[in-house]
């Protein structure tokens, strides 16, 4: 099971990264922002490095700043892994048929 999760902050910002849960906070590592963008007449997604000039690649958020935490669709997780992770791709159900 992937530790990579999406976190929506109360500000509406959607972040994605390797999640570590703590008692009163979470830590995200290798964080990207996920944004909806128009693509060929439809809505697609863009994965944008978040705070790319920060000295460290991990960020803490208190639980009162978090709206929700969830797992992303396989296609978006694969894009994240290509950019930030191991590059390992997870096969979708349609690819297995």
mmCIF file of C-alpha atoms in Angstrom, residues 3 5 7 18-29 61 63 66 69:
data_model
loop_
_atom_site.group_PDB
_atom_site.id
_atom_site.type_symbol
_atom_site.label_atom_id
_atom_site.label_comp_id
_atom_site.label_asym_id
_atom_site.label_seq_id
_atom_site.Cartn_x
_atom_site.Cartn_y
_atom_site.Cartn_z
ATOM 1 C CA UNK A 3 2.188 5.971 1.650
ATOM 2 C CA UNK A 5 -1.676 10.490 -0.120
ATOM 3 C CA UNK A 7 -4.184 16.237 1.613
ATOM 4 C CA UNK A 18 4.498 10.707 1.275
ATOM 5 C CA UNK A 19 2.409 10.927 4.439
ATOM 6 C CA UNK A 20 3.468 10.291 8.020
ATOM 7 C CA UNK A 21 0.755 10.688 10.645
ATOM 8 C CA UNK A 22 1.625 12.025 14.079
ATOM 9 C CA UNK A 23 -0.495 12.680 17.168
ATOM 10 C CA UNK A 24 -1.488 16.292 16.483
ATOM 11 C CA UNK A 25 -0.063 16.752 12.998
ATOM 12 C CA UNK A 26 1.001 15.129 9.758
ATOM 13 C CA UNK A 27 4.260 15.327 7.842
ATOM 14 C CA UNK A 28 4.347 15.321 4.031
ATOM 15 C CA UNK A 29 7.570 14.559 2.162
ATOM 16 C CA UNK A 61 0.669 20.517 9.111
ATOM 17 C CA UNK A 63 -4.696 18.643 12.143
ATOM 18 C CA UNK A 66 -6.454 19.683 7.233
ATOM 19 C CA UNK A 69 -6.818 13.031 3.404
#
